[in-house]
Amino acid sequence: MQTIKYTFQPHGDDRGQLVALEEYNDIPFRIKRVYYMYDTIPNVVRGKHAHKRLEQILVCVSGSCKIRLDNGKEKKIVALEKPYEGLYVSHDMWREMYDFSKNAVLMVFASEVYDEDDYIRDYDEFLSYVKEKR
Ligand code: T46
């Protein structure tokens, strides 16, 4: 399974670093929503769902975490450890976020507004859904 990790351009100078993200440029879709998670409890696993339409870019802007991706056939683990790296997560992809460091802030750029109907939260349902689409 191929994963797409973006390396964004940091604009560094003697004051520090700055990363700018523009829709259709750095982010490959129109950004309709941004959300982020922080103060994640140690050993917790977030996500555990897939989306039918939503595309996202995940950026661990502080600290680190791991993302487990599963397309129903193959699984892959990606570490997010740099504030200038973004992981593209497509629809039809089961995702789990875990191993959050103490100071982790995971920011997500999303192609759609929040819609609970877009979620598949049952793993067996996800497997049937992707199997049917193949
Ligand atoms: C995803 C991964 C990476 C909202 O009200 N609006 C929102 O935009 C979002 C994302 C969540 N919520 C509410 C719904 C729940 O009551 O916030 C609560 C926590 O959401 P959830 O349990 O879905 O969070 P995660 O961390 O398991 O998953 C989130 C996204 O929901 C999901 O789309 O791909 O991050």
Short mmCIF file of C-alpha atoms in Angstrom, two decimals, residues 25 57 69 71 76 88 99 103 111 114 116:
data_model
loop_
_atom_site.label_atom_id
_atom_site.label_comp_id
_atom_site.label_asym_id
_atom_site.label_seq_id
_atom_site.Cartn_x
_atom_site.Cartn_y
_atom_site.Cartn_z
CA ASN A 25 -1.27 24.11 -3.57
CA ILE A 57 -4.03 15.82 5.56
CA LEU A 69 -3.78 2.96 7.87
CA ASN A 71 -7.39 -0.17 3.12
CA LYS A 76 0.71 0.47 7.09
CA TYR A 88 -2.60 12.29 3.14
CA ASP A 99 1.37 6.58 20.54
CA ASN A 103 2.95 17.45 23.96
CA SER A 111 -12.00 18.35 2.45
CA TYR A 114 -18.23 17.44 9.73
CA GLU A 116 -21.44 11.82 11.02
#
